[in-house]
PDB file of C-alpha atoms in Angstrom:
ATOM      1  CA  MET A   1      83.006 145.614 124.892  1.00  0.00           C
ATOM      2  CA  ASP A   2      86.524 144.281 125.392  1.00  0.00           C
ATOM      3  CA  GLY A   3      86.347 141.897 128.332  1.00  0.00           C
ATOM      4  CA  VAL A   4      82.583 141.475 127.911  1.00  0.00           C
ATOM      5  CA  ILE A   5      81.975 140.427 124.284  1.00  0.00           C
ATOM      6  CA  TYR A   6      85.496 139.820 123.029  1.00  0.00           C
ATOM      7  CA  HIS A   7      89.106 139.909 124.078  1.00  0.00           C
ATOM      8  CA  GLY A   8      91.521 141.022 121.401  1.00  0.00           C
ATOM      9  CA  ALA A   9      90.427 139.253 118.236  1.00  0.00           C
ATOM     10  CA  GLN A  10      88.526 136.444 119.963  1.00  0.00           C
ATOM     11  CA  LEU A  11      84.880 136.245 120.996  1.00  0.00           C
ATOM     12  CA  LEU A  12      84.432 135.384 124.648  1.00  0.00           C
ATOM     13  CA  PRO A  13      82.499 132.221 125.556  1.00  0.00           C
ATOM     14  CA  GLY A  14      78.748 132.799 125.485  1.00  0.00           C
ATOM     15  CA  ALA A  15      78.960 136.143 123.671  1.00  0.00           C
ATOM     16  CA  SER A  16      77.326 134.870 120.489  1.00  0.00           C
ATOM     17  CA  ASP A  17      74.524 133.199 122.479  1.00  0.00           C
ATOM     18  CA  PHE A  18      73.984 136.426 124.410  1.00  0.00           C
ATOM     19  CA  VAL A  19      73.654 138.569 121.269  1.00  0.00           C
ATOM     20  CA  ASN A  20      71.336 136.004 119.669  1.00  0.00           C
ATOM     21  CA  TRP A  21      69.202 136.067 122.816  1.00  0.00           C
ATOM     22  CA  LEU A  22      69.007 139.877 122.762  1.00  0.00           C
ATOM     23  CA  GLN A  23      67.874 139.869 119.151  1.00  0.00           C
ATOM     24  CA  LYS A  24      65.420 136.968 119.420  1.00  0.00           C
ATOM     25  CA  GLN A  25      63.820 138.504 122.522  1.00  0.00           C
ATOM     26  CA  ASN A  26      63.616 141.907 120.785  1.00  0.00           C
ATOM     27  CA  LYS A  27      65.550 143.504 123.627  1.00  0.00           C
ATOM     28  CA  LYS A  28      66.608 147.121 123.269  1.00  0.00           C
ATOM     29  CA  TYR A  29      70.359 147.327 123.686  1.00  0.00           C
ATOM     30  CA  LEU A  30      73.432 149.454 123.081  1.00  0.00           C
ATOM     31  CA  PHE A  31      77.096 148.620 123.105  1.00  0.00           C
ATOM     32  CA  LEU A  32      78.770 151.442 125.018  1.00  0.00           C
ATOM     33  CA  THR A  33      82.445 152.219 124.676  1.00  0.00           C
ATOM     34  CA  ASN A  34      84.723 154.918 126.042  1.00  0.00           C
ATOM     35  CA  ASN A  35      86.842 154.575 122.911  1.00  0.00           C
ATOM     36  CA  SER A  36      86.130 157.711 120.881  1.00  0.00           C
ATOM     37  CA  THR A  37      88.207 156.732 117.840  1.00  0.00           C
ATOM     38  CA  PRO A  38      85.973 154.328 115.865  1.00  0.00           C
ATOM     39  CA  THR A  39      82.674 155.216 114.220  1.00  0.00           C
ATOM     40  CA  PRO A  40      79.619 152.994 114.846  1.00  0.00           C
ATOM     41  CA  LYS A  41      80.034 151.617 111.326  1.00  0.00           C
ATOM     42  CA  GLU A  42      83.631 150.626 112.065  1.00  0.00           C
ATOM     43  CA  LEU A  43      82.557 148.917 115.295  1.00  0.00           C
ATOM     44  CA  ARG A  44      79.873 147.035 113.398  1.00  0.00           C
ATOM     45  CA  GLU A  45      82.471 145.836 110.884  1.00  0.00           C
ATOM     46  CA  LYS A  46      84.815 144.747 113.698  1.00  0.00           C
ATOM     47  CA  LEU A  47      82.159 142.579 115.338  1.00  0.00           C
ATOM     48  CA  LEU A  48      80.936 141.300 111.985  1.00  0.00           C
ATOM     49  CA  LYS A  49      84.420 139.847 111.453  1.00  0.00           C
ATOM     50  CA  LEU A  50      83.976 138.060 114.784  1.00  0.00           C
ATOM     51  CA  GLY A  51      80.651 136.609 113.633  1.00  0.00           C
ATOM     52  CA  LEU A  52      78.229 139.052 115.275  1.00  0.00           C
ATOM     53  CA  ASP A  53      75.771 140.924 113.047  1.00  0.00           C
ATOM     54  CA  ILE A  54      74.907 144.076 115.005  1.00  0.00           C
ATOM     55  CA  PRO A  55      73.431 147.231 113.397  1.00  0.00           C
ATOM     56  CA  ALA A  56      75.573 150.368 113.535  1.00  0.00           C
ATOM     57  CA  GLU A  57      72.846 152.209 115.464  1.00  0.00           C
ATOM     58  CA  ASN A  58      73.369 149.810 118.381  1.00  0.00           C
ATOM     59  CA  PHE A  59      76.805 151.262 119.162  1.00  0.00           C
ATOM     60  CA  TYR A  60      77.209 154.344 121.339  1.00  0.00           C
ATOM     61  CA  THR A  61      80.686 155.795 121.808  1.00  0.00           C
ATOM     62  CA  SER A  62      82.064 158.457 124.123  1.00  0.00           C
ATOM     63  CA  ALA A  63      82.548 160.599 121.001  1.00  0.00           C
ATOM     64  CA  ILE A  64      78.790 160.523 120.342  1.00  0.00           C
ATOM     65  CA  CYS A  65      78.127 161.299 124.005  1.00  0.00           C
ATOM     66  CA  THR A  66      80.541 164.243 123.923  1.00  0.00           C
ATOM     67  CA  ALA A  67      79.023 165.637 120.719  1.00  0.00           C
ATOM     68  CA  LYS A  68      75.546 165.287 122.245  1.00  0.00           C
ATOM     69  CA  PHE A  69      76.656 167.215 125.331  1.00  0.00           C
ATOM     70  CA  LEU A  70      78.219 170.038 123.312  1.00  0.00           C
ATOM     71  CA  GLN A  71      75.097 170.232 121.180  1.00  0.00           C
ATOM     72  CA  SER A  72      73.032 170.652 124.354  1.00  0.00           C
ATOM     73  CA  GLN A  73      75.264 173.588 125.323  1.00  0.00           C
ATOM     74  CA  LYS A  74      75.355 175.205 121.880  1.00  0.00           C
ATOM     75  CA  PRO A  75      72.318 174.028 119.872  1.00  0.00           C
ATOM     76  CA  ASN A  76      73.327 176.147 116.883  1.00  0.00           C
ATOM     77  CA  GLY A  77      76.752 174.558 116.693  1.00  0.00           C
ATOM     78  CA  GLY A  78      80.194 175.988 117.258  1.00  0.00           C
ATOM     79  CA  THR A  79      83.904 175.432 116.785  1.00  0.00           C
ATOM     80  CA  VAL A  80      86.293 172.917 118.298  1.00  0.00           C
ATOM     81  CA  TYR A  81      89.938 171.979 118.266  1.00  0.00           C
ATOM     82  CA  SER A  82      89.994 168.225 118.751  1.00  0.00           C
ATOM     83  CA  LEU A  83      92.692 165.693 119.525  1.00  0.00           C
ATOM     84  CA  GLY A  84      91.365 162.294 118.522  1.00  0.00           C
ATOM     85  CA  GLY A  85      90.462 159.896 115.763  1.00  0.00           C
ATOM     86  CA  PRO A  86      87.915 159.934 112.932  1.00  0.00           C
ATOM     87  CA  GLY A  87      85.046 158.801 115.142  1.00  0.00           C
ATOM     88  CA  LEU A  88      85.380 161.931 117.265  1.00  0.00           C
ATOM     89  CA  THR A  89      85.734 164.271 114.284  1.00  0.00           C
ATOM     90  CA  TYR A  90      82.688 162.729 112.585  1.00  0.00           C
ATOM     91  CA  ALA A  91      80.495 162.850 115.716  1.00  0.00           C
ATOM     92  CA  LEU A  92      81.369 166.495 116.340  1.00  0.00           C
ATOM     93  CA  TYR A  93      80.663 167.406 112.704  1.00  0.00           C
ATOM     94  CA  GLU A  94      77.293 165.621 112.802  1.00  0.00           C
ATOM     95  CA  ALA A  95      76.387 167.681 115.890  1.00  0.00           C
ATOM     96  CA  GLY A  96      77.203 170.948 114.122  1.00  0.00           C
ATOM     97  CA  PHE A  97      80.777 171.566 115.296  1.00  0.00           C
ATOM     98  CA  THR A  98      83.541 172.441 112.873  1.00  0.00           C
ATOM     99  CA  GLN A  99      87.282 172.203 113.445  1.00  0.00           C
ATOM    100  CA  SER A 100      89.189 175.413 114.086  1.00  0.00           C
ATOM    101  CA  THR A 101      92.679 176.372 115.237  1.00  0.00           C
ATOM    102  CA  GLU A 102      91.642 179.995 115.844  1.00  0.00           C
ATOM    103  CA  LYS A 103      89.753 180.785 119.059  1.00  0.00           C
ATOM    104  CA  PRO A 104      87.563 177.658 119.136  1.00  0.00           C
ATOM    105  CA  ASP A 105      84.770 177.326 121.686  1.00  0.00           C
ATOM    106  CA  TYR A 106      86.144 174.020 122.955  1.00  0.00           C
ATOM    107  CA  VAL A 107      89.272 171.910 123.030  1.00  0.00           C
ATOM    108  CA  VAL A 108      88.103 168.286 122.903  1.00  0.00           C
ATOM    109  CA  VAL A 109      90.487 165.486 123.856  1.00  0.00           C
ATOM    110  CA  GLY A 110      89.614 161.962 122.758  1.00  0.00           C
ATOM    111  CA  THR A 111      91.218 158.546 122.680  1.00  0.00           C
ATOM    112  CA  GLU A 112      94.913 158.484 121.758  1.00  0.00           C
ATOM    113  CA  GLY A 113      95.686 159.035 118.095  1.00  0.00           C
ATOM    114  CA  SER A 114      98.125 160.639 115.684  1.00  0.00           C
ATOM    115  CA  THR A 115      97.002 164.151 116.713  1.00  0.00           C
ATOM    116  CA  HIS A 116      98.243 163.602 120.283  1.00  0.00           C
ATOM    117  CA  SER A 117     101.682 164.937 119.429  1.00  0.00           C
ATOM    118  CA  PHE A 118     103.682 167.472 121.419  1.00  0.00           C
ATOM    119  CA  GLU A 119     102.689 170.108 118.874  1.00  0.00           C
ATOM    120  CA  GLY A 120      99.022 169.143 119.129  1.00  0.00           C
ATOM    121  CA  MET A 121      99.099 169.251 122.920  1.00  0.00           C
ATOM    122  CA  GLN A 122     100.948 172.565 122.914  1.00  0.00           C
ATOM    123  CA  LYS A 123      98.360 174.044 120.552  1.00  0.00           C
ATOM    124  CA  ALA A 124      95.567 172.775 122.785  1.00  0.00           C
ATOM    125  CA  LEU A 125      97.210 174.348 125.833  1.00  0.00           C
ATOM    126  CA  SER A 126      97.595 177.674 124.047  1.00  0.00           C
ATOM    127  CA  LEU A 127      93.942 177.714 123.019  1.00  0.00           C
ATOM    128  CA  ILE A 128      92.841 176.938 126.582  1.00  0.00           C
ATOM    129  CA  THR A 129      95.043 179.511 128.292  1.00  0.00           C
ATOM    130  CA  LYS A 130      95.195 182.273 125.696  1.00  0.00           C
ATOM    131  CA  ASP A 131      91.804 182.010 123.974  1.00  0.00           C
ATOM    132  CA  ASN A 132      89.784 180.624 126.909  1.00  0.00           C
ATOM    133  CA  ALA A 133      88.605 177.521 125.037  1.00  0.00           C
ATOM    134  CA  LYS A 134      86.777 175.137 127.374  1.00  0.00           C
ATOM    135  CA  LEU A 135      88.536 171.809 127.970  1.00  0.00           C
ATOM    136  CA  ILE A 136      86.403 168.728 127.275  1.00  0.00           C
ATOM    137  CA  GLY A 137      87.360 165.050 127.591  1.00  0.00           C
ATOM    138  CA  THR A 138      85.560 162.160 125.945  1.00  0.00           C
ATOM    139  CA  ASN A 139      86.497 159.822 128.807  1.00  0.00           C
ATOM    140  CA  PRO A 140      88.701 159.724 131.923  1.00  0.00           C
ATOM    141  CA  ASP A 141      90.601 156.499 131.126  1.00  0.00           C
ATOM    142  CA  SER A 142      94.239 157.033 132.073  1.00  0.00           C
ATOM    143  CA  ASN A 143      95.484 154.172 129.923  1.00  0.00           C
ATOM    144  CA  GLY A 144      94.418 151.514 127.479  1.00  0.00           C
ATOM    145  CA  VAL A 145      95.681 148.184 126.230  1.00  0.00           C
ATOM    146  CA  LYS A 146      96.402 147.236 122.620  1.00  0.00           C
ATOM    147  CA  GLU A 147      95.513 143.801 121.251  1.00  0.00           C
ATOM    148  CA  ASN A 148      99.146 142.748 121.727  1.00  0.00           C
ATOM    149  CA  GLY A 149      98.929 143.619 125.432  1.00  0.00           C
ATOM    150  CA  GLU A 150     100.943 146.834 125.184  1.00  0.00           C
ATOM    151  CA  CYS A 151      99.788 149.573 127.556  1.00  0.00           C
ATOM    152  CA  VAL A 152      99.185 152.971 125.943  1.00  0.00           C
ATOM    153  CA  LEU A 153      98.404 156.433 127.279  1.00  0.00           C
ATOM    154  CA  GLY A 154      94.689 157.088 127.568  1.00  0.00           C
ATOM    155  CA  THR A 155      92.566 160.214 127.287  1.00  0.00           C
ATOM    156  CA  GLY A 156      92.776 160.842 131.021  1.00  0.00           C
ATOM    157  CA  ALA A 157      96.567 161.052 130.899  1.00  0.00           C
ATOM    158  CA  PHE A 158      96.467 163.769 128.231  1.00  0.00           C
ATOM    159  CA  LEU A 159      93.705 165.599 130.107  1.00  0.00           C
ATOM    160  CA  ALA A 160      95.774 165.505 133.303  1.00  0.00           C
ATOM    161  CA  ALA A 161      98.711 167.137 131.525  1.00  0.00           C
ATOM    162  CA  LEU A 162      96.520 169.902 130.094  1.00  0.00           C
ATOM    163  CA  GLU A 163      94.779 170.458 133.437  1.00  0.00           C
ATOM    164  CA  LEU A 164      98.084 170.744 135.278  1.00  0.00           C
ATOM    165  CA  ALA A 165      99.623 173.093 132.710  1.00  0.00           C
ATOM    166  CA  SER A 166      96.548 175.312 132.286  1.00  0.00           C
ATOM    167  CA  GLY A 167      95.120 175.281 135.791  1.00  0.00           C
ATOM    168  CA  LYS A 168      91.722 174.540 134.223  1.00  0.00           C
ATOM    169  CA  LYS A 169      89.501 171.568 135.019  1.00  0.00           C
ATOM    170  CA  ALA A 170      88.204 169.407 132.168  1.00  0.00           C
ATOM    171  CA  PHE A 171      84.574 168.365 131.815  1.00  0.00           C
ATOM    172  CA  VAL A 172      84.518 164.642 131.047  1.00  0.00           C
ATOM    173  CA  CYS A 173      81.595 162.971 129.277  1.00  0.00           C
ATOM    174  CA  GLY A 174      82.214 159.195 129.098  1.00  0.00           C
ATOM    175  CA  LYS A 175      81.847 156.439 131.674  1.00  0.00           C
ATOM    176  CA  PRO A 176      81.659 156.567 134.660  1.00  0.00           C
ATOM    177  CA  SER A 177      79.850 159.869 134.161  1.00  0.00           C
ATOM    178  CA  SER A 178      76.097 159.580 134.605  1.00  0.00           C
ATOM    179  CA  LEU A 179      75.826 161.836 131.543  1.00  0.00           C
ATOM    180  CA  MET A 180      76.682 159.006 129.158  1.00  0.00           C
ATOM    181  CA  MET A 181      74.238 156.733 130.936  1.00  0.00           C
ATOM    182  CA  ALA A 182      71.465 159.333 130.723  1.00  0.00           C
ATOM    183  CA  PHE A 183      72.044 159.870 126.993  1.00  0.00           C
ATOM    184  CA  ALA A 184      72.136 156.117 126.342  1.00  0.00           C
ATOM    185  CA  GLN A 185      68.990 155.528 128.372  1.00  0.00           C
ATOM    186  CA  SER A 186      67.214 158.304 126.478  1.00  0.00           C
ATOM    187  CA  TYR A 187      68.416 156.817 123.177  1.00  0.00           C
ATOM    188  CA  LEU A 188      66.888 153.470 124.152  1.00  0.00           C
ATOM    189  CA  GLY A 189      63.676 155.112 125.351  1.00  0.00           C
ATOM    190  CA  LEU A 190      63.520 153.001 128.509  1.00  0.00           C
ATOM    191  CA  PRO A 191      62.958 153.884 132.183  1.00  0.00           C
ATOM    192  CA  LYS A 192      65.739 153.198 134.683  1.00  0.00           C
ATOM    193  CA  GLU A 193      63.927 150.258 136.241  1.00  0.00           C
ATOM    194  CA  ASP A 194      63.938 148.468 132.875  1.00  0.00           C
ATOM    195  CA  THR A 195      67.601 149.170 132.173  1.00  0.00           C
ATOM    196  CA  CYS A 196      70.896 147.683 133.328  1.00  0.00           C
ATOM    197  CA  ILE A 197      74.542 148.129 132.372  1.00  0.00           C
ATOM    198  CA  ILE A 198      76.791 145.110 131.894  1.00  0.00           C
ATOM    199  CA  GLY A 199      80.541 145.500 132.134  1.00  0.00           C
ATOM    200  CA  ASP A 200      83.815 144.048 133.365  1.00  0.00           C
ATOM    201  CA  ARG A 201      85.297 147.133 135.047  1.00  0.00           C
ATOM    202  CA  MET A 202      84.383 148.346 138.509  1.00  0.00           C
ATOM    203  CA  ASP A 203      85.878 151.813 137.943  1.00  0.00           C
ATOM    204  CA  THR A 204      83.927 152.604 134.757  1.00  0.00           C
ATOM    205  CA  ASP A 205      81.018 150.263 134.029  1.00  0.00           C
ATOM    206  CA  ILE A 206      79.837 149.457 137.541  1.00  0.00           C
ATOM    207  CA  LEU A 207      80.527 152.968 138.830  1.00  0.00           C
ATOM    208  CA  ALA A 208      78.622 154.412 135.852  1.00  0.00           C
ATOM    209  CA  GLY A 209      75.572 152.344 136.733  1.00  0.00           C
ATOM    210  CA  THR A 210      75.888 153.296 140.394  1.00  0.00           C
ATOM    211  CA  ASN A 211      76.163 157.007 139.554  1.00  0.00           C
ATOM    212  CA  ALA A 212      73.137 156.851 137.251  1.00  0.00           C
ATOM    213  CA  GLN A 213      71.104 154.581 139.580  1.00  0.00           C
ATOM    214  CA  ILE A 214      70.888 151.955 136.853  1.00  0.00           C
ATOM    215  CA  ASP A 215      71.457 148.357 137.972  1.00  0.00           C
ATOM    216  CA  PRO A 216      75.108 147.446 137.241  1.00  0.00           C
ATOM    217  CA  VAL A 217      75.891 143.841 136.273  1.00  0.00           C
ATOM    218  CA  LEU A 218      79.517 142.729 136.559  1.00  0.00           C
ATOM    219  CA  VAL A 219      80.978 139.964 134.403  1.00  0.00           C
ATOM    220  CA  MET A 220      84.190 138.295 135.547  1.00  0.00           C
ATOM    221  CA  SER A 221      85.446 137.771 131.992  1.00  0.00           C
ATOM    222  CA  GLY A 222      87.602 140.910 131.893  1.00  0.00           C
ATOM    223  CA  VAL A 223      89.791 142.951 134.220  1.00  0.00           C
ATOM    224  CA  THR A 224      87.909 142.407 137.506  1.00  0.00           C
ATOM    225  CA  ASN A 225      88.786 139.329 139.545  1.00  0.00           C
ATOM    226  CA  LEU A 226      88.350 138.072 143.099  1.00  0.00           C
ATOM    227  CA  ASN A 227      91.490 139.920 144.183  1.00  0.00           C
ATOM    228  CA  ASN A 228      90.141 143.398 143.307  1.00  0.00           C
ATOM    229  CA  LEU A 229      86.377 142.837 143.375  1.00  0.00           C
ATOM    230  CA  TYR A 230      85.894 144.210 146.887  1.00  0.00           C
ATOM    231  CA  ASN A 231      88.287 147.167 146.786  1.00  0.00           C
ATOM    232  CA  ASP A 232      85.566 149.773 146.221  1.00  0.00           C
ATOM    233  CA  ALA A 233      82.750 151.093 148.393  1.00  0.00           C
ATOM    234  CA  TYR A 234      80.127 150.400 145.708  1.00  0.00           C
ATOM    235  CA  ARG A 235      78.933 146.972 144.610  1.00  0.00           C
ATOM    236  CA  PRO A 236      77.413 145.477 141.462  1.00  0.00           C
ATOM    237  CA  TYR A 237      73.752 144.475 141.489  1.00  0.00           C
ATOM    238  CA  LEU A 238      74.651 141.084 140.026  1.00  0.00           C
ATOM    239  CA  ILE A 239      77.889 139.179 139.373  1.00  0.00           C
ATOM    240  CA  LEU A 240      78.205 136.688 136.496  1.00  0.00           C
ATOM    241  CA  ASN A 241      81.039 134.687 135.016  1.00  0.00           C
ATOM    242  CA  GLY A 242      80.129 135.983 131.560  1.00  0.00           C
ATOM    243  CA  VAL A 243      77.270 137.363 129.475  1.00  0.00           C
ATOM    244  CA  GLY A 244      76.385 133.872 128.245  1.00  0.00           C
ATOM    245  CA  GLU A 245      74.753 133.198 131.622  1.00  0.00           C
ATOM    246  CA  LEU A 246      72.046 135.737 130.776  1.00  0.00           C
ATOM    247  CA  ALA A 247      71.058 133.756 127.665  1.00  0.00           C
ATOM    248  CA  ILE A 248      70.244 130.572 129.587  1.00  0.00           C
TER     249      ILE A 248
END
């Protein structure tokens, strides 16, 4: 959403018109985010403060995607040791997974939070190597950016450390994985030909659409610019200056 609907604490030009257009046209839509920390309710409250009234059920996070995947593997629930925020803990609990520090089925690493301490990482490594817990990542993002512009370690950086130390490969659920796209598409109840993904990042949003064979629409209101637009082998289906152009 950052770079598409808002940047920091400011709505991007045309974002309000775009959301109004979606709602007036009765379009089915989801706001996807690789950030596993917030709950859908918290995301709703964030956008409400920016002037956008969007129901909580229209937000789909990598935490929800990860919980959905684990539920598909263990329909009767299981145990996890998770490093992440409340959104991840809540999503896992809703899917039937309880927290455990003793021989959990999975170690789940989410977006950076207070649990990403040396002790937390060491415990995760021990559970992976000693107790054979499967390593799961909510997203592959190596870094993130705070509202003040400060760069912070992302989920992918913590996963890389655990992979290197354990010799085990993580299974990652968020964008650009086609798994998140498939779950979101199923949630919307739409066929691929009636679905598109809109985003500002070539390496997550546009690649996710390409992987899932869902038309990817790039907006130039975020991190992608003319200097890095053509660095990759894949291309967006459509390029816009911002989402407001879709509401015209």
